[in-house]
Short mmCIF file of C-alpha atoms in Angstrom, two decimals:
data_model
loop_
_atom_site.label_atom_id
_atom_site.label_comp_id
_atom_site.label_asym_id
_atom_site.label_seq_id
_atom_site.Cartn_x
_atom_site.Cartn_y
_atom_site.Cartn_z
CA MET A 1 23.36 20.94 -35.68
CA GLU A 2 26.04 17.78 -35.28
CA THR A 3 25.45 14.77 -37.52
CA PHE A 4 26.18 11.07 -36.51
CA GLY A 5 26.31 7.80 -38.41
CA ARG A 6 24.21 4.75 -37.62
CA LYS A 7 26.44 3.14 -35.60
CA LYS A 8 26.90 4.56 -32.01
CA LYS A 9 29.65 3.69 -29.43
CA PHE A 10 28.86 2.65 -25.71
CA VAL A 11 30.41 3.40 -22.83
CA LEU A 12 29.28 1.18 -20.36
CA CYS A 13 28.85 1.66 -16.01
CA GLN A 14 29.67 -0.92 -13.81
CA SER A 15 26.30 -0.81 -12.73
CA LEU A 16 24.83 -2.19 -15.92
CA PHE A 17 26.76 -5.29 -15.46
CA THR A 18 25.79 -5.91 -11.55
CA TYR A 19 22.31 -5.44 -12.73
CA ASP A 20 22.10 -8.00 -15.11
CA PRO A 21 25.56 -9.73 -16.43
CA GLU A 22 24.26 -11.53 -19.72
CA ARG A 23 23.11 -7.92 -21.76
CA MET A 24 25.92 -7.32 -23.72
CA ASP A 25 24.67 -8.35 -26.67
CA ASN A 26 21.66 -6.36 -26.20
CA PHE A 27 23.31 -3.02 -28.28
CA GLY A 28 23.12 -4.77 -31.67
CA ASN A 29 25.88 -3.79 -34.03
CA ASN A 30 27.28 -0.57 -31.80
CA ASP A 31 30.58 -0.48 -30.38
CA LEU A 32 31.33 -1.33 -26.58
CA VAL A 33 33.57 0.17 -24.45
CA ILE A 34 34.18 -1.00 -21.31
CA PRO A 35 36.28 1.41 -19.11
CA LEU A 36 39.58 -0.42 -17.31
CA GLU A 37 38.13 1.38 -13.94
CA THR A 38 34.59 -0.87 -14.71
CA ILE A 39 36.55 -3.84 -14.39
CA GLY A 40 38.34 -3.08 -11.25
CA ALA A 41 34.88 -2.26 -9.79
CA LEU A 42 33.42 -5.33 -11.61
CA GLY A 43 36.34 -7.74 -9.57
CA THR A 44 35.43 -5.41 -5.79
CA HIS A 45 31.97 -6.40 -6.03
CA ALA A 46 32.86 -9.97 -7.33
CA ASN A 47 34.58 -10.32 -3.64
CA SER A 48 32.24 -8.32 -1.83
CA GLY A 49 30.20 -11.24 -0.40
CA ASP A 50 27.95 -14.17 -1.51
CA ASN A 51 24.53 -12.10 -2.56
CA GLY A 52 23.54 -11.30 -6.43
CA ARG A 53 25.19 -8.18 -7.08
CA ALA A 54 28.25 -10.19 -6.04
CA ARG A 55 27.33 -13.18 -8.56
CA ASN A 56 26.31 -10.67 -11.23
CA ALA A 57 29.70 -9.19 -11.36
CA THR A 58 31.21 -12.22 -11.26
CA GLN A 59 28.93 -13.22 -14.09
CA ALA A 60 29.63 -10.55 -16.42
CA LEU A 61 33.84 -11.02 -15.82
CA ARG A 62 33.03 -14.49 -16.86
CA ASN A 63 31.25 -13.13 -20.07
CA ILE A 64 34.56 -10.53 -20.64
CA GLU A 65 36.89 -13.13 -20.45
CA VAL A 66 35.15 -15.02 -22.84
CA TYR A 67 36.03 -12.06 -25.60
CA ARG A 68 39.02 -11.64 -24.09
CA LEU A 69 40.25 -15.19 -25.63
CA ARG A 70 38.48 -14.97 -28.98
CA GLY A 71 40.85 -11.63 -29.34
CA ASN A 72 42.51 -8.59 -28.21
CA LEU A 73 40.20 -6.76 -26.33
CA ARG A 74 42.34 -3.61 -26.20
CA ARG A 75 42.40 -3.04 -29.96
CA GLY A 76 38.39 -4.51 -30.01
CA VAL A 77 36.78 -8.24 -30.46
CA THR A 78 33.74 -8.48 -32.50
CA THR A 79 30.17 -9.80 -30.43
CA SER A 80 27.90 -12.34 -31.41
CA SER A 81 25.16 -9.25 -32.66
CA GLY A 82 27.77 -7.75 -34.69
CA GLY A 83 29.11 -4.93 -32.93
CA THR A 84 32.89 -4.80 -30.90
CA VAL A 85 33.78 -4.52 -27.62
CA ILE A 86 36.70 -2.46 -26.54
CA ILE A 87 38.54 -2.28 -22.92
CA ASP A 88 39.65 1.15 -22.61
CA ASP A 89 42.42 2.56 -19.58
CA GLY A 90 41.30 5.57 -20.38
CA THR A 91 43.74 8.99 -20.80
CA PRO A 92 45.79 10.55 -18.31
CA LYS A 93 43.89 12.31 -15.99
CA ASN A 94 45.83 15.66 -17.02
CA GLN A 95 44.77 14.99 -20.26
CA ILE A 96 41.43 14.86 -19.78
CA ASN A 97 38.78 16.50 -18.18
CA ARG A 98 41.06 17.67 -15.28
CA SER A 99 38.49 19.22 -13.53
CA SER A 100 36.12 16.59 -12.93
CA ALA A 101 39.83 14.24 -12.34
CA LYS A 102 39.86 15.97 -9.33
CA ARG A 103 36.34 14.96 -7.52
CA GLN A 104 36.75 12.08 -5.39
CA ASN A 105 34.38 9.30 -7.97
CA ARG A 106 34.10 6.00 -8.60
CA HIS A 107 33.11 6.75 -12.14
CA SER A 108 35.28 9.46 -13.04
CA GLY A 109 37.54 7.47 -15.17
CA ALA A 110 34.14 6.27 -16.77
CA LEU A 111 33.40 9.49 -17.57
CA GLY A 112 37.19 10.45 -18.81
CA VAL A 113 36.82 7.29 -20.95
CA ALA A 114 33.41 8.41 -22.97
CA HIS A 115 35.32 12.53 -22.53
CA LYS A 116 38.28 10.64 -24.71
CA TRP A 117 35.97 9.43 -27.25
CA MET A 118 33.88 12.40 -27.53
CA LYS A 119 36.68 14.24 -28.82
CA ILE A 120 38.38 11.39 -31.04
CA GLU A 121 34.95 11.55 -32.55
CA SER A 122 35.07 15.13 -32.77
CA GLY A 123 38.05 14.89 -35.01
CA ASN A 124 36.26 12.23 -37.63
CA PRO A 125 34.38 13.62 -40.50
CA PRO A 126 30.65 14.16 -40.20
CA GLU A 127 29.64 11.05 -41.99
CA LYS A 128 32.10 8.76 -40.06
CA ARG A 129 31.54 10.14 -37.10
CA VAL A 130 29.93 8.19 -34.01
CA GLN A 131 27.70 9.41 -30.90
CA VAL A 132 29.19 7.98 -27.92
CA ILE A 133 26.78 7.06 -25.63
CA PHE A 134 27.54 6.65 -21.33
CA VAL A 135 25.27 3.90 -20.37
CA SER A 136 24.67 4.07 -16.85
CA LYS A 137 21.71 2.30 -14.28
CA HIS A 138 22.69 5.09 -11.73
CA PRO A 139 21.03 8.48 -12.27
CA ASP A 140 23.44 10.23 -10.34
CA GLN A 141 26.14 9.22 -12.90
CA ARG A 142 23.89 10.42 -15.47
CA ILE A 143 23.64 13.63 -14.23
CA MET A 144 27.38 14.15 -13.49
CA ALA A 145 27.66 13.05 -17.11
CA ASP A 146 25.25 15.46 -18.89
CA ALA A 147 27.31 18.14 -16.65
CA GLN A 148 30.11 17.29 -18.14
CA GLY A 149 28.70 17.41 -21.62
CA ILE A 150 28.60 13.88 -21.90
CA THR A 151 25.59 11.98 -23.60
CA SER A 152 23.76 9.71 -21.21
CA GLN A 153 21.13 7.08 -20.56
CA ASP A 154 19.96 4.64 -18.97
CA TYR A 155 19.69 0.79 -20.04
CA LEU A 156 16.77 1.00 -22.61
CA SER A 157 16.66 -2.44 -23.48
CA ASP A 158 15.20 -4.06 -20.04
CA LYS A 159 12.01 -1.76 -19.70
CA VAL A 160 8.28 -3.02 -20.53
CA ILE A 161 6.21 -0.15 -19.83
CA GLU A 162 6.84 3.48 -20.65
CA SER A 163 4.87 4.22 -17.16
CA ILE A 164 2.75 2.57 -14.73
CA ASP A 165 -0.66 3.13 -16.18
CA GLN A 166 0.74 0.82 -19.17
CA LEU A 167 0.79 -2.44 -16.55
CA TYR A 168 -1.43 -5.24 -17.44
CA SER A 169 -4.20 -4.70 -14.98
CA GLY A 170 -5.86 -8.27 -15.51
CA VAL A 171 -9.57 -6.23 -15.52
CA ILE A 172 -11.14 -4.25 -17.87
CA ASP A 173 -14.42 -2.21 -17.07
CA PHE A 174 -17.35 -2.98 -19.41
CA LYS A 175 -19.96 -0.17 -19.29
CA ILE A 176 -23.44 -1.29 -20.00
CA ASP A 177 -25.80 1.65 -21.45
CA GLU A 178 -28.91 -0.33 -20.68
CA TYR A 179 -30.18 -2.83 -17.86
CA ARG A 180 -29.97 -6.51 -19.55
CA LYS A 181 -32.12 -8.91 -17.46
CA ASP A 182 -31.66 -11.34 -19.59
CA PHE A 183 -27.99 -11.50 -19.72
CA ILE A 184 -27.67 -11.18 -15.89
CA ASP A 185 -30.39 -13.68 -14.95
CA LYS A 186 -28.31 -15.91 -17.93
CA VAL A 187 -24.83 -15.73 -16.00
CA TYR A 188 -26.84 -16.01 -12.22
CA LYS A 189 -28.15 -19.01 -13.75
CA GLU A 190 -26.00 -21.07 -15.52
CA LYS A 191 -22.48 -19.47 -13.77
CA VAL A 192 -20.44 -20.05 -17.45
CA VAL A 193 -21.73 -18.18 -20.46
CA PRO A 194 -20.11 -17.99 -23.96
CA ILE A 195 -18.18 -14.65 -24.53
CA SER A 196 -20.34 -13.92 -27.72
CA ASP A 197 -23.18 -12.72 -25.16
CA LEU A 198 -20.97 -10.39 -23.81
CA TRP A 199 -20.03 -8.86 -27.42
CA ASN A 200 -24.06 -9.09 -28.31
CA ILE A 201 -24.51 -6.20 -25.29
CA THR A 202 -21.19 -4.35 -25.61
CA ASP A 203 -18.23 -3.91 -28.13
CA ARG A 204 -15.39 -6.39 -28.62
CA GLN A 205 -12.82 -5.87 -27.05
CA THR A 206 -9.58 -8.36 -27.48
CA LEU A 207 -8.87 -10.49 -24.30
CA PHE A 208 -5.99 -12.54 -22.82
CA PRO A 209 -6.71 -15.92 -20.42
CA ASN A 210 -7.93 -15.14 -17.30
CA THR A 211 -9.02 -10.94 -17.63
CA CYS A 212 -11.41 -10.39 -15.07
CA CYS A 213 -14.71 -9.10 -17.19
CA ARG A 214 -16.12 -6.38 -14.90
CA VAL A 215 -19.45 -5.52 -16.62
CA LYS A 216 -21.32 -2.56 -15.26
CA PHE A 217 -25.25 -1.99 -15.74
CA PRO A 218 -27.02 1.38 -15.63
CA ASN A 219 -29.31 0.21 -12.13
CA GLY A 220 -26.07 -0.28 -10.51
CA THR A 221 -25.25 -4.38 -11.06
CA THR A 222 -22.16 -5.53 -11.25
CA LEU A 223 -20.70 -8.83 -11.96
CA LEU A 224 -17.07 -10.33 -12.83
CA LEU A 225 -16.67 -12.28 -14.90
CA ARG A 226 -13.52 -14.24 -15.70
CA TYR A 227 -12.41 -14.85 -19.49
CA LYS A 228 -11.26 -18.61 -20.02
CA GLU A 229 -10.04 -20.03 -23.37
CA LYS A 230 -10.65 -23.13 -22.14
CA LEU A 231 -13.01 -24.57 -19.29
CA ASN A 232 -13.44 -28.62 -18.97
CA ASP A 233 -14.88 -29.40 -22.72
CA ARG A 234 -16.03 -25.46 -23.79
CA HIS A 235 -13.55 -22.76 -25.02
CA ARG A 236 -13.61 -18.78 -24.97
CA VAL A 237 -16.04 -18.56 -22.30
CA LEU A 238 -16.58 -16.18 -19.24
CA ARG A 239 -16.71 -17.83 -15.43
CA PHE A 240 -18.88 -15.84 -13.37
CA ILE A 241 -16.79 -15.08 -9.89
CA PRO A 242 -19.87 -14.59 -7.11
CA PHE A 243 -19.88 -12.10 -4.54
CA ALA A 244 -19.13 -13.01 -1.16
CA THR A 245 -21.78 -14.44 1.00
CA ALA A 246 -23.37 -14.03 4.32
CA ALA A 247 -21.28 -16.75 6.01
CA GLN A 248 -18.64 -15.31 4.20
CA LYS A 249 -18.75 -12.09 5.83
CA LYS A 250 -18.98 -13.31 9.15
CA GLN A 251 -15.33 -14.77 9.34
CA PRO A 252 -12.54 -12.80 10.12
CA ALA A 253 -11.03 -12.71 6.93
CA PHE A 254 -12.50 -12.40 3.68
CA PRO A 255 -12.38 -10.94 0.41
CA ILE A 256 -13.96 -7.14 1.18
CA ASN A 257 -13.85 -5.82 -2.95
CA GLU A 258 -14.48 -6.74 -6.09
CA GLU A 259 -10.15 -6.51 -6.72
CA GLN A 260 -10.01 -8.89 -3.60
CA LEU A 261 -12.60 -11.37 -4.84
CA ILE A 262 -10.89 -11.86 -8.14
CA ALA A 263 -7.24 -11.55 -6.36
CA TYR A 264 -8.64 -14.36 -4.70
CA ASP A 265 -10.52 -16.24 -7.55
CA LEU A 266 -7.15 -16.68 -8.90
CA LEU A 267 -5.12 -17.93 -6.33
CA VAL A 268 -8.31 -20.49 -5.68
CA ASP A 269 -8.70 -21.81 -9.51
CA PRO A 270 -6.20 -24.92 -9.46
CA ASP A 271 -5.74 -24.35 -13.31
CA ILE A 272 -3.54 -21.01 -12.71
CA ARG A 273 0.25 -21.92 -11.79
CA PHE A 274 1.15 -18.28 -11.09
CA VAL A 275 -0.32 -15.31 -9.86
CA SER A 276 0.81 -11.82 -9.25
CA LEU A 277 -0.31 -9.18 -6.61
CA VAL A 278 -0.02 -5.76 -7.43
CA GLY A 279 -1.22 -2.75 -5.03
CA ILE A 280 -0.10 -0.21 -2.45
CA ALA A 281 -0.14 -0.58 0.83
CA GLY A 282 -3.11 -1.87 2.51
CA THR A 283 -4.51 -3.03 -0.43
CA GLY A 284 -4.18 -6.41 1.50
CA LYS A 285 -2.27 -8.34 -1.31
CA THR A 286 -0.27 -10.70 1.21
CA LEU A 287 -3.49 -11.06 3.15
CA ILE A 288 -5.68 -12.73 0.48
CA ALA A 289 -2.72 -14.33 -1.16
CA LEU A 290 -1.86 -16.41 2.55
CA LEU A 291 -5.68 -16.76 3.04
CA ALA A 292 -5.85 -18.85 -0.49
CA GLY A 293 -3.30 -20.27 1.24
CA CYS A 294 -4.44 -21.53 4.09
CA HIS A 295 -8.30 -22.31 2.50
CA LEU A 296 -5.81 -24.43 0.15
CA PHE A 297 -3.68 -26.07 2.49
CA GLU A 298 -6.85 -27.26 4.47
CA LYS A 299 -7.99 -29.22 1.75
CA ASN A 300 -4.40 -31.09 1.34
CA LEU A 301 -4.18 -29.66 -2.26
CA PHE A 302 -0.36 -28.37 -0.84
CA ARG A 303 2.27 -29.90 1.17
CA GLN A 304 3.51 -26.71 2.52
CA ILE A 305 2.90 -23.01 2.71
CA SER A 306 6.74 -21.05 1.62
CA VAL A 307 6.64 -17.54 2.43
CA TYR A 308 9.92 -15.25 1.17
CA ARG A 309 10.39 -11.91 1.67
CA PRO A 310 13.10 -8.98 1.42
CA THR A 311 14.90 -7.92 3.91
CA HIS A 312 14.62 -4.19 3.46
CA GLU A 313 14.95 -1.68 5.87
CA THR A 314 12.56 1.29 6.05
CA GLY A 315 14.79 4.27 6.88
CA ASN A 316 18.27 4.29 8.68
CA ARG A 317 19.75 0.73 8.59
CA LEU A 318 19.51 -1.40 12.00
CA GLY A 319 22.79 -2.30 11.48
CA PHE A 320 24.54 -6.18 12.69
CA LEU A 321 21.20 -7.99 14.74
CA PRO A 322 22.82 -10.55 16.95
CA GLY A 323 21.53 -14.18 17.03
CA ASP A 324 20.97 -17.22 14.19
CA LEU A 325 19.65 -16.40 10.64
CA LYS A 326 16.24 -16.86 12.70
CA GLU A 327 16.52 -14.47 15.87
CA LYS A 328 18.22 -11.75 12.90
CA PHE A 329 15.33 -12.53 10.20
CA GLU A 330 12.34 -12.01 12.90
CA PRO A 331 11.48 -8.06 12.50
CA TRP A 332 10.00 -9.23 9.13
CA MET A 333 8.60 -12.51 9.91
CA THR A 334 6.11 -10.37 11.69
CA PRO A 335 3.58 -9.14 9.01
CA ILE A 336 3.53 -13.04 8.11
CA LEU A 337 3.06 -14.38 11.43
CA ASP A 338 -0.08 -11.83 12.43
CA ALA A 339 -1.32 -12.20 8.41
CA ILE A 340 -1.43 -16.04 9.58
CA THR A 341 -2.59 -15.66 12.98
CA PHE A 342 -5.48 -13.59 11.34
CA ILE A 343 -6.76 -15.52 9.39
CA LYS A 344 -6.39 -19.37 11.54
CA GLU A 345 -8.80 -17.96 13.66
CA ASP A 346 -11.31 -18.56 11.52
CA PHE A 347 -10.45 -22.49 11.18
CA PRO A 348 -11.86 -25.19 13.13
CA GLU A 349 -9.49 -27.71 14.69
CA THR A 350 -9.60 -30.42 12.81
CA GLY A 351 -7.92 -31.01 9.43
CA SER A 352 -4.32 -31.45 8.37
CA GLY A 353 -3.98 -27.93 8.88
CA SER A 354 -5.86 -26.87 11.74
CA PRO A 355 -3.07 -26.11 14.43
CA LYS A 356 -4.06 -27.44 18.07
CA ASN A 357 -1.43 -25.54 20.05
CA THR A 358 0.43 -28.90 20.55
CA MET A 359 3.54 -26.58 20.64
CA GLY A 360 3.48 -24.93 24.19
CA TYR A 361 2.24 -21.76 22.55
CA GLU A 362 -0.81 -21.48 23.64
CA SER A 363 -0.31 -18.36 25.47
CA HIS A 364 1.87 -16.35 21.94
CA PRO A 365 -0.17 -13.62 20.21
CA PHE A 366 0.88 -15.78 16.76
CA SER A 367 0.54 -19.27 18.63
CA ALA A 368 -1.50 -20.37 15.04
CA ALA A 369 1.45 -19.87 13.14
CA LEU A 370 4.14 -20.43 15.28
CA ASP A 371 2.59 -23.98 15.65
CA MET A 372 2.21 -24.49 11.87
CA ILE A 373 5.79 -23.55 11.43
CA GLU A 374 6.92 -25.95 14.17
CA ARG A 375 4.59 -29.23 11.98
CA HIS A 376 6.51 -27.99 9.07
CA ALA A 377 3.59 -26.32 7.66
CA LEU A 378 4.61 -22.74 6.98
CA GLU A 379 8.43 -21.88 6.15
CA ILE A 380 9.22 -18.21 6.23
CA LYS A 381 12.81 -17.23 5.27
CA PRO A 382 14.82 -14.58 3.23
CA ILE A 383 14.26 -14.04 -0.28
CA ASN A 384 18.20 -14.38 -0.67
CA PHE A 385 17.43 -18.08 0.07
CA CYS A 386 15.39 -18.90 -3.13
CA LYS A 387 18.27 -19.46 -5.17
CA GLY A 388 18.60 -23.85 -5.85
CA SER A 389 15.53 -24.33 -4.30
CA THR A 390 12.84 -26.72 -6.15
CA PHE A 391 9.42 -25.82 -4.84
CA ARG A 392 7.27 -29.23 -4.72
CA HIS A 393 3.82 -29.40 -3.82
CA SER A 394 4.01 -26.34 -2.14
CA TYR A 395 2.24 -22.82 -2.31
CA THR A 396 4.50 -20.59 -2.22
CA VAL A 397 4.11 -16.61 -1.93
CA VAL A 398 6.78 -14.03 -2.54
CA ASP A 399 6.11 -10.87 -0.98
CA GLU A 400 7.56 -7.43 -1.63
CA CYS A 401 9.36 -8.13 -4.97
CA GLN A 402 9.08 -5.47 -6.87
CA ASP A 403 12.60 -4.16 -5.76
CA LEU A 404 14.14 -7.30 -7.68
CA THR A 405 16.13 -7.18 -10.90
CA PRO A 406 14.33 -8.92 -14.28
CA GLY A 407 17.11 -11.32 -13.75
CA GLU A 408 16.41 -11.94 -10.01
CA ALA A 409 12.65 -12.68 -10.67
CA LYS A 410 13.61 -14.84 -13.55
CA LYS A 411 15.23 -16.91 -11.07
CA ILE A 412 12.79 -16.85 -8.51
CA VAL A 413 9.69 -17.99 -10.37
CA SER A 414 11.76 -20.39 -12.26
CA ARG A 415 12.31 -22.36 -8.70
CA CYS A 416 8.50 -24.25 -9.39
CA GLY A 417 8.72 -26.88 -9.38
CA PRO A 418 5.66 -29.85 -9.66
CA GLY A 419 2.46 -29.62 -8.14
CA SER A 420 2.51 -26.11 -6.78
CA LYS A 421 1.88 -22.73 -7.28
CA PHE A 422 3.46 -19.33 -7.12
CA VAL A 423 2.37 -16.34 -6.02
CA ILE A 424 3.70 -12.63 -5.98
CA THR A 425 3.29 -9.26 -4.74
CA GLY A 426 4.39 -5.92 -5.01
CA ASP A 427 4.24 -2.12 -5.18
CA PRO A 428 6.30 -1.32 -8.48
CA THR A 429 5.28 2.45 -7.30
CA GLN A 430 7.55 1.67 -4.19
CA ILE A 431 11.00 0.72 -5.33
CA ASP A 432 14.12 1.12 -2.83
CA ASN A 433 16.88 -0.64 -5.27
CA PRO A 434 18.32 2.31 -7.09
CA GLU A 435 18.83 0.41 -10.82
CA VAL A 436 15.34 -0.59 -11.12
CA ASP A 437 12.22 1.23 -11.93
CA VAL A 438 9.04 1.07 -12.19
CA THR A 439 9.39 0.07 -15.67
CA ASN A 440 11.97 -2.40 -15.69
CA ASN A 441 11.80 -3.64 -12.15
CA GLY A 442 11.28 -7.67 -12.00
CA ILE A 443 7.53 -7.44 -11.06
CA THR A 444 6.58 -5.85 -13.99
CA HIS A 445 8.59 -8.22 -16.22
CA VAL A 446 6.79 -11.21 -15.19
CA ILE A 447 3.90 -9.43 -15.44
CA GLN A 448 4.03 -8.45 -18.97
CA GLY A 449 6.03 -11.51 -19.54
CA PHE A 450 3.08 -14.10 -18.34
CA LYS A 451 -0.07 -11.44 -19.95
CA GLY A 452 -1.57 -14.35 -22.19
CA GLN A 453 -0.66 -17.30 -20.77
CA PRO A 454 -3.47 -19.81 -19.30
CA LEU A 455 -1.30 -20.78 -16.42
CA ALA A 456 -1.03 -16.91 -15.24
CA GLY A 457 -2.85 -14.18 -14.03
CA THR A 458 -2.48 -11.16 -12.57
CA VAL A 459 -5.22 -8.40 -10.93
CA THR A 460 -3.94 -4.86 -9.73
CA LEU A 461 -5.56 -3.99 -6.28
CA ILE A 462 -6.51 -0.57 -6.13
CA THR A 463 -8.67 -0.04 -2.96
CA VAL A 464 -6.69 0.14 0.95
CA GLU A 465 -8.98 -1.60 3.16
CA ARG A 466 -6.59 -1.96 6.12
CA ASP A 467 -8.05 1.00 8.12
CA GLU A 468 -9.70 4.58 7.41
CA LEU A 469 -6.49 6.38 8.34
CA ALA A 470 -4.34 3.93 6.24
CA GLU A 471 -6.64 5.04 3.44
CA LEU A 472 -6.22 8.36 3.77
CA ALA A 473 -2.08 8.04 3.83
CA ALA A 474 -2.01 6.34 1.04
CA ARG A 475 -4.50 9.46 -0.91
CA LEU A 476 -3.27 12.24 0.66
CA LEU A 477 0.12 11.87 1.08
#
């Protein structure tokens, strides 16, 4: 079996830089080889327009330029983490991997460089031999590398979980062996009980702030209790989350299952500034987020509800859309307009946030939502417009953000200003961005990063409530 020293040599595909330009120092004291073709590809991306990939490519080139100013990149420049970065223009195609060079592929040069270094290392003594690894965010490039005998891997440092099962759900189930009327009665009466009361009837578990404890008893009774490290002048307590009342059940929109109740409780808690809602289509992520936003806006706790959505398309692209920004974005606004209109059916025509259709939208199906937009109480924009904004005294929802990279998610969440609440929703199992997956996408990073922070909460919604057919589709298809 071939042996290698501890040090490695990573050949970097351009996809790594357009994914996140700040990761060069995460390879430790290993050697980094950047194919000259990668530099050219980054230049092409940098000039492709004002988008996330172009900005990342520009920043990556600036970072590489810093190393160029320190020394000769062809010979190698020491990185801040103790490794070496090299720019390699490759070998003439008639000398290296002639068969793969015939393929018209933009990454063939990068793979050729990796193949070149593998041949160089194979000529070294075993004790000095360095393993050469081709790193790419694109599965097709990793597959092609393997097909050519080149060891390849994804960028691993950004993976915060191994599988979706490890994603922090925000809920812990406790099954109690016997009916404890004393505990149940105390919860109903006092609403807030010390955590020690729960440990008296079940085994201890590690609880993060704002984790919901779902306590189930043999007779079918279930209590929802949210853990708070500090509540007023009390410490380490459980706060009771009541189920929907009869009056609430008569409203058009209200939380109708346990996960939605937990989500709503997090959303309306003034001590929580950031909430992440995860779930498959039809579980009510967006509706619950907007329902809580409308209620808080009615109480004059926020000046505006801001909703940001991605512009991903399902199926074939529609191509160029005529009109101004508002007209172009209208297809992606419809789900939000529909949800707001459905929610506003419940509100009386009083209060700062209640529409009276004064703008002439009485006959429009989305009249309530459109009226809020006209009064600047509601804004709906593409997610691209988050950059540079600071959300002050705003209830902000970033919808369907599972396709964000960790860097993009950080830029968006860091926009939160004073007096604001930030909500993100997404389904990490439905990702269209080829550069991220369930283990390293933006919403996964945010959830795992904020775990344990008192001002943040999360919940995974499981039950599909949209319709019986929708539930069947989500479960069976």
